[in-house]
Tab-separated table of C-alpha atoms and ligand atoms in Angstrom:
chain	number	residue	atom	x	y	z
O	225	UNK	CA	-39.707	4.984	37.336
O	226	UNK	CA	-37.611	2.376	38.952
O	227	UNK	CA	-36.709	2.004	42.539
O	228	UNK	CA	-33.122	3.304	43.478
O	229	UNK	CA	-31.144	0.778	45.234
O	230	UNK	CA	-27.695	2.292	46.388
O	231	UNK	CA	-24.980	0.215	47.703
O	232	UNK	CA	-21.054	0.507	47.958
O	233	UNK	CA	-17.952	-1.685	49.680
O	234	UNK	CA	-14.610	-0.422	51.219
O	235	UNK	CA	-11.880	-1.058	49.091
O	236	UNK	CA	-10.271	-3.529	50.465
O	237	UNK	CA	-8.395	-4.920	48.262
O	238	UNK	CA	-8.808	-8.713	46.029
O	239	UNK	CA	-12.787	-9.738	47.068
O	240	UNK	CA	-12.847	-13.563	47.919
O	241	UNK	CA	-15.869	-15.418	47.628
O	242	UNK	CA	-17.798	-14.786	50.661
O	243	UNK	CA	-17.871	-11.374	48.839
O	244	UNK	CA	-18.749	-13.102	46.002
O	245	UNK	CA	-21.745	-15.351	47.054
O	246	UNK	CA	-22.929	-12.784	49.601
O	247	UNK	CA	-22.726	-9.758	48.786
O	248	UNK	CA	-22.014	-9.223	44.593
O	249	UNK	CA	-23.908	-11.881	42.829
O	250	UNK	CA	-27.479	-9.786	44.799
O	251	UNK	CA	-26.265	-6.898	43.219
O	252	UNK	CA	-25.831	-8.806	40.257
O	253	UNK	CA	-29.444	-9.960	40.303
O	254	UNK	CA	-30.726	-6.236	41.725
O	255	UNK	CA	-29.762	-4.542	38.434
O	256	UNK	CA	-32.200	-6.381	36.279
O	257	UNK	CA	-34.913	-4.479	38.369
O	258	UNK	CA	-33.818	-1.437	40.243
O	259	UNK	CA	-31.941	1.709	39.311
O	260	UNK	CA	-28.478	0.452	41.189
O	261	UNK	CA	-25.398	2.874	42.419
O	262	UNK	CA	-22.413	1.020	43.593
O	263	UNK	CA	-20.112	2.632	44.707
O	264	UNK	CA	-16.293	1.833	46.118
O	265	UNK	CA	-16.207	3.530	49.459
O	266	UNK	CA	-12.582	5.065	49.540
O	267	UNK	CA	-13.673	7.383	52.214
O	268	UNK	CA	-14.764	5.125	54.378
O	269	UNK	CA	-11.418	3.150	53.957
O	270	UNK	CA	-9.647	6.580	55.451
O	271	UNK	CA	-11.682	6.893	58.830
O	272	UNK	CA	-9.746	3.599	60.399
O	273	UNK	CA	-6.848	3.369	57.369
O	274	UNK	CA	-6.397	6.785	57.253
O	275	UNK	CA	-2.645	6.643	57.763
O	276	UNK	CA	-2.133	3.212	55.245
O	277	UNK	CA	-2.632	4.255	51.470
O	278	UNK	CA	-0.451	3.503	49.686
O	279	UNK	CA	-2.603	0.182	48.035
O	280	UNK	CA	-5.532	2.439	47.713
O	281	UNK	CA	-5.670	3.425	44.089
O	282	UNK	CA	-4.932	-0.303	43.147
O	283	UNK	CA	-7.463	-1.518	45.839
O	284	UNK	CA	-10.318	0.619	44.322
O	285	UNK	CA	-9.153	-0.866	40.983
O	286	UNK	CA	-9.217	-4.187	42.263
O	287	UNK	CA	-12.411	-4.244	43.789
O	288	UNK	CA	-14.066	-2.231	40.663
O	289	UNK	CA	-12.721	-5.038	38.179
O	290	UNK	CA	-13.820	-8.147	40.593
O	291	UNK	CA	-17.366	-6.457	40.086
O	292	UNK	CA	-17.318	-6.005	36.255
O	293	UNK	CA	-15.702	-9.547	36.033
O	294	UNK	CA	-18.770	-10.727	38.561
O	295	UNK	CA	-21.270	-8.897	35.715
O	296	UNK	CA	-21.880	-5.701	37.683
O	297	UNK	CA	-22.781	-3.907	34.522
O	298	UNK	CA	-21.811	-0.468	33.599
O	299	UNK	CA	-24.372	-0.228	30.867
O	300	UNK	CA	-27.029	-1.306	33.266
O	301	UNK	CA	-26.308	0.269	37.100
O	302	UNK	CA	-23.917	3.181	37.763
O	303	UNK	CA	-20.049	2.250	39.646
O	304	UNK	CA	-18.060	5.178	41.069
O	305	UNK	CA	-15.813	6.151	43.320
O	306	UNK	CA	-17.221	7.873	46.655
O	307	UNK	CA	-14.512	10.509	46.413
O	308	UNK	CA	-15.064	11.829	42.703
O	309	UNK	CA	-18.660	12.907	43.627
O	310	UNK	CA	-17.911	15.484	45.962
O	311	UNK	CA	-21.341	16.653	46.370
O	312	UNK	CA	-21.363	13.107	48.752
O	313	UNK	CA	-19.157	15.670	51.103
O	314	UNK	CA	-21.133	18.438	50.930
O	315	UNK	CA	-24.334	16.799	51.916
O	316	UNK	CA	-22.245	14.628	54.589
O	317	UNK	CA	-21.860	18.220	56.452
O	318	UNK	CA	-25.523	19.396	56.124
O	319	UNK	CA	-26.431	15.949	57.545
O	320	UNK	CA	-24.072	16.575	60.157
O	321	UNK	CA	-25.443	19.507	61.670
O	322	UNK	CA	-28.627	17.991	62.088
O	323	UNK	CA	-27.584	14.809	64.037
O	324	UNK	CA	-27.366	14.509	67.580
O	325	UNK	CA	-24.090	13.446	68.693
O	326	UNK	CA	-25.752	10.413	71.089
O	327	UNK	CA	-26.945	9.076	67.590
O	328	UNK	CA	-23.977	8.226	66.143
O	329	UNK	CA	-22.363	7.755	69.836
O	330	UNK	CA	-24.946	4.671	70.116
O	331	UNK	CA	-23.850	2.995	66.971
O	332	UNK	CA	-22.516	-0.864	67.396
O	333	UNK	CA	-20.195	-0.996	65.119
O	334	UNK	CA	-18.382	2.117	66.114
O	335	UNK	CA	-18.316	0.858	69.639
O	336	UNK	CA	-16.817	-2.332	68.233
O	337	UNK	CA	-14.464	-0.682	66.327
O	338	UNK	CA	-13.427	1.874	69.550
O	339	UNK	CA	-12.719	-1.825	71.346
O	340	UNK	CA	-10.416	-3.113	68.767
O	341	UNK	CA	-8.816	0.406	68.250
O	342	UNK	CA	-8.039	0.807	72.030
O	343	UNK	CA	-6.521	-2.091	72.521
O	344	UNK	CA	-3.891	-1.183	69.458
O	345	UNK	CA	-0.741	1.041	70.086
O	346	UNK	CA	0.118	4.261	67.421
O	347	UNK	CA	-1.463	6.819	65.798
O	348	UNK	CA	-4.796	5.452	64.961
O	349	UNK	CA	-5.620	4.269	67.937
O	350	UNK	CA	-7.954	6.862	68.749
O	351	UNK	CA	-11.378	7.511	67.211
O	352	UNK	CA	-11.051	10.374	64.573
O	353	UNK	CA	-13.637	12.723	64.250
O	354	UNK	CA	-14.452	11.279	60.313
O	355	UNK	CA	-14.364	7.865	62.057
O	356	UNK	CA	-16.992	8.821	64.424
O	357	UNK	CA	-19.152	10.711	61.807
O	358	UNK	CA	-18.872	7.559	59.641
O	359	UNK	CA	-22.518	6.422	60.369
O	360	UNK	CA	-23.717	10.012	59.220
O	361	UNK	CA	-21.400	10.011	55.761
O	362	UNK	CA	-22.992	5.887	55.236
O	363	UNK	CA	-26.045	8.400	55.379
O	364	UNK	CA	-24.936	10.824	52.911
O	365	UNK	CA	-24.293	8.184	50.690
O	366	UNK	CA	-27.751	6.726	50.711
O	367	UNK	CA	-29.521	10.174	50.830
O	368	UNK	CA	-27.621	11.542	47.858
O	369	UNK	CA	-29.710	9.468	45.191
O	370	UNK	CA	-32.851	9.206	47.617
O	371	UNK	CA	-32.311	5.746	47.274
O	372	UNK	CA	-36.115	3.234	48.290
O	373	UNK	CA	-33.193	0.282	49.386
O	374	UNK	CA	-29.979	-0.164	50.320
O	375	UNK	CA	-28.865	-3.989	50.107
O	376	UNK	CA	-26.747	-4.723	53.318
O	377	UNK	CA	-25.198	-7.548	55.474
O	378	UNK	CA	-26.796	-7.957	58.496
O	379	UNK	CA	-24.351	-6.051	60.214
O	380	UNK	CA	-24.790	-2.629	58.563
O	381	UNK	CA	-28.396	-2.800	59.081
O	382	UNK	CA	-28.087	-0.421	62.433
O	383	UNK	CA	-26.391	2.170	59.701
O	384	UNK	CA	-29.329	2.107	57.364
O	385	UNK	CA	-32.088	2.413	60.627
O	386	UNK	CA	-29.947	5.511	61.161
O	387	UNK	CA	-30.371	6.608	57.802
O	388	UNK	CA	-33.692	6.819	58.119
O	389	UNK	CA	-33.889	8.636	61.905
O	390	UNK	CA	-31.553	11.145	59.818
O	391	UNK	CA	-34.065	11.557	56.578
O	392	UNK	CA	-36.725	12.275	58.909
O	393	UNK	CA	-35.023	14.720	61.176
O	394	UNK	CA	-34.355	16.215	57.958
O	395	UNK	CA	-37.611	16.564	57.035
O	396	UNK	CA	-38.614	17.703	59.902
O	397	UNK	CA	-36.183	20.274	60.589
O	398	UNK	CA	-36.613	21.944	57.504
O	399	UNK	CA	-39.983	21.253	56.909
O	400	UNK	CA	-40.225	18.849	53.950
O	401	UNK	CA	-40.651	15.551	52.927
O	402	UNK	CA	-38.171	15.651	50.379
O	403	UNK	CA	-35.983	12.358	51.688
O	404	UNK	CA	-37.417	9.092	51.656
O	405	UNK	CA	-36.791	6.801	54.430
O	406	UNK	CA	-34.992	4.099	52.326
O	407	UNK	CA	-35.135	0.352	53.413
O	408	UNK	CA	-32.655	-1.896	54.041
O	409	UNK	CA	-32.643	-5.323	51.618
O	410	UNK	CA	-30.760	-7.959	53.373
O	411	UNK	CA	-28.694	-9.634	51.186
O	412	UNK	CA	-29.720	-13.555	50.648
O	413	UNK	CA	-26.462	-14.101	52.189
O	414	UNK	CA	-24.516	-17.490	51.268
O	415	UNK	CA	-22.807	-17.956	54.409
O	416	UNK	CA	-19.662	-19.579	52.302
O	417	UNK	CA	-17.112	-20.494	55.028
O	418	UNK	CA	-13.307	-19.884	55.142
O	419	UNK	CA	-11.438	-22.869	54.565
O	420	UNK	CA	-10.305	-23.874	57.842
O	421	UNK	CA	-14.139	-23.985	58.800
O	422	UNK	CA	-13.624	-20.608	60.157
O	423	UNK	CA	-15.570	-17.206	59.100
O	424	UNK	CA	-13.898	-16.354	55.098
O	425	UNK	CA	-11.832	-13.471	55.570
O	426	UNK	CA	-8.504	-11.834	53.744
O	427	UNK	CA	-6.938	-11.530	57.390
O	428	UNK	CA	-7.739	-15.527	57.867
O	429	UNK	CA	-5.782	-16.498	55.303
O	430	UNK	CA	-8.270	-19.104	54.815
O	431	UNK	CA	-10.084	-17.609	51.914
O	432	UNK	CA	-10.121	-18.089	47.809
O	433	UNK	CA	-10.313	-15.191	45.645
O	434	UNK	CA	-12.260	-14.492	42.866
O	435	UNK	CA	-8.965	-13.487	40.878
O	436	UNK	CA	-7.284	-16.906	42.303
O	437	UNK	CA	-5.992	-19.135	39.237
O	438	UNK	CA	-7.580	-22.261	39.036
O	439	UNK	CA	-4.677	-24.095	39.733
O	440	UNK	CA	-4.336	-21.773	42.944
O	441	UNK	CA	-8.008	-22.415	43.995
O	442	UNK	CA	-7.962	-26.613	43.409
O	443	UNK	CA	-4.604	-25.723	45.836
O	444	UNK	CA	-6.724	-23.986	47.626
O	445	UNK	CA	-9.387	-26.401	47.897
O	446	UNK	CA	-6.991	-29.889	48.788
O	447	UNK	CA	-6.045	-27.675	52.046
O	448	UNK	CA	-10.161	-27.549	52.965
O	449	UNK	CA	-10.950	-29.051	56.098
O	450	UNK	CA	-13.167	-32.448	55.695
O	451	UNK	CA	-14.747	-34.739	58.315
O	452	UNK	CA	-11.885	-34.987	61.325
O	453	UNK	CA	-12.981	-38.598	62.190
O	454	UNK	CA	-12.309	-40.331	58.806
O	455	UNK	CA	-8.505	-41.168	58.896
O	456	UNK	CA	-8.694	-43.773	56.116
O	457	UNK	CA	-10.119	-43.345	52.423
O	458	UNK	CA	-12.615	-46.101	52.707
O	459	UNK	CA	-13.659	-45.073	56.277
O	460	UNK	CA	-17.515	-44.546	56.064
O	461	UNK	CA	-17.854	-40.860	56.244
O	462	UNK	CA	-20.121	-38.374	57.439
O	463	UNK	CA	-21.174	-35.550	55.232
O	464	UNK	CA	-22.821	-33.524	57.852
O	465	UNK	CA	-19.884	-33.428	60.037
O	466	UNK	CA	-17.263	-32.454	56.630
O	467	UNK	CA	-16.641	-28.916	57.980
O	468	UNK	CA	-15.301	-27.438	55.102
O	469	UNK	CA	-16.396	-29.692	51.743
O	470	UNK	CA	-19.501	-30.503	51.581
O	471	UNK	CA	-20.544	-27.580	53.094
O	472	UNK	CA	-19.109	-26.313	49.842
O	473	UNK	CA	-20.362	-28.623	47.799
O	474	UNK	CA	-23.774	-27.978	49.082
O	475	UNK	CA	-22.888	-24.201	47.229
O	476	UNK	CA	-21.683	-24.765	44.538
O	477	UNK	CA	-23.229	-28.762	43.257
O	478	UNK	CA	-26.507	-29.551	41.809
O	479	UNK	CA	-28.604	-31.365	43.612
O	480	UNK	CA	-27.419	-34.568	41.868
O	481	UNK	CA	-24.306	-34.263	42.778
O	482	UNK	CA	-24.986	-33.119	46.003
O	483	UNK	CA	-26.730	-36.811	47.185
O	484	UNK	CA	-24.165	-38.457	44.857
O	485	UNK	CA	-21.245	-36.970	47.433
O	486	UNK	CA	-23.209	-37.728	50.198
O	487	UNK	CA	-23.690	-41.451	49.467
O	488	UNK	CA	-20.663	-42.016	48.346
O	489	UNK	CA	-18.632	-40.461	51.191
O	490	UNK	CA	-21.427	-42.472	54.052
O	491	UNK	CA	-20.670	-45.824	52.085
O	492	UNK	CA	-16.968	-45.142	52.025
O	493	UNK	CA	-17.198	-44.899	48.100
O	494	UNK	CA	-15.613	-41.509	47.909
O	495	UNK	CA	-11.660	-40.855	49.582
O	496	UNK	CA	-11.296	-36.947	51.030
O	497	UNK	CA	-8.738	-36.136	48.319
O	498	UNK	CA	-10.622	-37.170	45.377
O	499	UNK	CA	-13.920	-35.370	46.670
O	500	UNK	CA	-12.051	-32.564	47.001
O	501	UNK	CA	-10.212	-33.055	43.916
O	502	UNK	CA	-13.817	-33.146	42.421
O	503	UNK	CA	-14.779	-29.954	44.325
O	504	UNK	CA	-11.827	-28.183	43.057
O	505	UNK	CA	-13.202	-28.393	39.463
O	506	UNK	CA	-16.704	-28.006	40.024
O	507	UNK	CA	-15.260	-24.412	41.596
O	508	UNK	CA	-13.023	-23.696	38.577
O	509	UNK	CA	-15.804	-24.402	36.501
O	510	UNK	CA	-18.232	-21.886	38.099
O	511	UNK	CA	-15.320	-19.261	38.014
O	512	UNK	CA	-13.975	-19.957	34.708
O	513	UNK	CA	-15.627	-17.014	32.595
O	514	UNK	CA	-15.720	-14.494	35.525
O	515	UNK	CA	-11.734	-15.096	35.698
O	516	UNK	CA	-11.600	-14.970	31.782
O	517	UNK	CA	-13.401	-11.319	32.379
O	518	UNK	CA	-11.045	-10.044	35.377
O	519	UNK	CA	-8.114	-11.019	33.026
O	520	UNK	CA	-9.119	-9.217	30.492
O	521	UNK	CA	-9.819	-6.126	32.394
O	522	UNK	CA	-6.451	-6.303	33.803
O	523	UNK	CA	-4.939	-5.993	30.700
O	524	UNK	CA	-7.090	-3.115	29.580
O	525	UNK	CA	-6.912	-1.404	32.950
O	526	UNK	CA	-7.435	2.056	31.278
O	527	UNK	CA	-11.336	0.665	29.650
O	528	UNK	CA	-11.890	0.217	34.411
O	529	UNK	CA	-10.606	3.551	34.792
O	530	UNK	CA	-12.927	4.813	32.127
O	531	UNK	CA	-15.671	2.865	33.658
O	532	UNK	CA	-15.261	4.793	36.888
O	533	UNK	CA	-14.982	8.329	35.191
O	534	UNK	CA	-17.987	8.275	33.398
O	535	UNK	CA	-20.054	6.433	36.011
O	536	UNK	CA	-18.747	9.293	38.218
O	537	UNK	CA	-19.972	11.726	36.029
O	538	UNK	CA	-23.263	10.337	35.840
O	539	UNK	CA	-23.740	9.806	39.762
O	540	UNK	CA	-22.503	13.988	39.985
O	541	UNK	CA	-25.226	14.583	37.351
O	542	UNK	CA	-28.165	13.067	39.354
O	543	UNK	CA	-26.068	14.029	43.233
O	544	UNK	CA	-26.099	17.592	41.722
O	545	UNK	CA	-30.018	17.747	41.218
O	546	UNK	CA	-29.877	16.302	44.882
O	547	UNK	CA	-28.191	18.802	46.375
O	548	UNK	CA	-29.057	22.266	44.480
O	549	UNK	CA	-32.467	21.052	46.157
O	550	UNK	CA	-31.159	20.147	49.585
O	551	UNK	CA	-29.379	24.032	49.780
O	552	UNK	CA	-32.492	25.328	49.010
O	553	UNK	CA	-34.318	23.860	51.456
O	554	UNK	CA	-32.092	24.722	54.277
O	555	UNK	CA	-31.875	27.984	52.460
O	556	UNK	CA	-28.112	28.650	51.824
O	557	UNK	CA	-27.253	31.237	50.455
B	59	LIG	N1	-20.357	0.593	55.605
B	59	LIG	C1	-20.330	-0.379	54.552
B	59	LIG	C2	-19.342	-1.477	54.939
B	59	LIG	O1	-18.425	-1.228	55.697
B	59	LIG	C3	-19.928	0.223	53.251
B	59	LIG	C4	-20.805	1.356	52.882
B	59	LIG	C5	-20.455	2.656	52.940
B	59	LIG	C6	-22.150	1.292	52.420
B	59	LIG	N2	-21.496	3.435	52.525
B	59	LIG	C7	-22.543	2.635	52.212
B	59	LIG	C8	-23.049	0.268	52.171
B	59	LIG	C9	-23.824	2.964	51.775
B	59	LIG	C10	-24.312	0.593	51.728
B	59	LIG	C11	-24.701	1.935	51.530
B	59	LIG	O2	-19.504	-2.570	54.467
């Protein structure tokens, strides 16, 4: 049988590219050999957003249909929403008796997060309870399909290490071996960067979505930071100091092009706003069918919600085999 891979995302609305080139287009590639789950986290969105839904439903929409657009396949892996497999709940609180509170009281992230939320006024500026159990419902999520991997950024692998301490306490405690101690799969991130030269992020304002127009992204693309020295057109340039461009064209060129760019722009062949110009189309290009496929789910928005039912149902079907044998083995009633 294949290998289970389980991943999911927060919904957080339109994903840009870093999304894109780092995180879905693995997934992508992970479906043609594992048994995939991906899964929009909504819960997860409530333990710091607890108190802002009202984009929610259209966020979990929006990320599901940049995913089918990006060739996430329905046919091929399961997508669902964390919240319509309750059984993901129930397991959450067997896992949560069983974890020492220093466990998920050493967790990085959630002393990140604690920094950023003290330093905020209001009502969430405290650490919830589900906030602080977050680590252990990541775990529920992973442990519901006894997923072998769980494709991450680099910054979730503390989560998944976790995991594992929490699938052998299991085990332990109750005497089994029943959970495997799933791996974490880095993803072969593309470290695309915003446009200002900066990290990509929605916040920054420097990013380009996947459901961008492509006269939106070329915009997008003229406003991309080049090499700071080169004031003139037929100044010699110099590739490896373009902070934004080439960088990009390094992504998303062939190799050809790639040295073409470069010799051009160090002989003073190639002006910012035509190589940018250029990289504005070579980006539409790669795009063009995945934004043919997001506009078409958008106008059959009820064929994405049926997507997420029945890939629901399924990931209940094999979550309920799960846990019928988890409340056996701690012997519930
Ligand atoms: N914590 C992940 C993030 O913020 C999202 C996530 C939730 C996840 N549950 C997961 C990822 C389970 C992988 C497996 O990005």
């Amino acid at each position: 049988m294949a290998q289970r891979i389980v991943s999911g995302m927060r919904p957080t609305g339109k994903l840009h590219l870093g999304h894109y080139l780092g995180v879905i287009d693995n997934w992508v590639q992970l479906q043609k050999e594992f048994e995939c789950f991906f899964f929009v986290a909504d819960w997860h969105a409530l333990t710091t957003k607890y108190d802002k839904t009202d984009d929610l439903k259209q966020d979990v929409l929006n990320v599901t249909m940049d995913w089918l657009a990006s060739g996430i396949d329905p046919e091929k892996s399961t997508i669902y929403v964390q919240s319509h497999v309750p059984e993901i709940a129930e397991l959450h609180l067997y896992l949560s008796m069983i974890t020492p509170q220093n466990w998920v009281e050493r967790d990085p992230t959630l002393k990140d997060m604690a920094k950023i939320l003290k330093s905020k006024e209001g009502t969430n500026s405290q650490i919830g309870y589900g906030l602080m159990g977050y680590p252990v419902l990541m775990t529920a999520d992973i442990l519901m399909f006894n997923a072998d991997f769980v494709p991450v950024g680099i910054d979730q692998v503390a989560h998944v290490e976790l995991t594992r301490d929490i699938a052998r306490r299991f085990n332990n405690v109750y005497n089994t071996d029943f959970f495997n101690e799933p791996q974490p799969k880095l993803n072969a991130c593309s470290l695309i960067c915003g446009l200002d030269g900066n990290k990509m992020g929605k916040s920054f304002n420097n990013d380009i979505k996947i459901s961008d127009s492509a006269e939106v992204t070329a915009k997008k693309v003229m406003s991309a930071i080049t090499d700071r020295s080169r004031l003139r057109k037929d100044d010699l340039g110099h590739p490896d100091e373009c902070e934004v461009a080439f960088k990009y064209w390094k992504i998303f060129g062939s190799e050809e092009e790639i040295s073409t760019v470069r010799q051009e722009c160090e002989k003073g062949l190639r002006g910012c706003a035509q190589c940018k110009r250029e990289l504005g189309t070579k980006i539409n290009e790669r795009f063009a069918e995945i934004r043919e496929k997001r506009a078409y789910y958008e106008n059959h928005i009820d064929e994405v919600k049926d997507i997420l039912q029945t890939g629901s149902q399924k990931a209940r079907v094999e979550a309920g085999k799960i846990l019928t044998q988890v409340r056996d083995l701690v012997k519930m009633y």
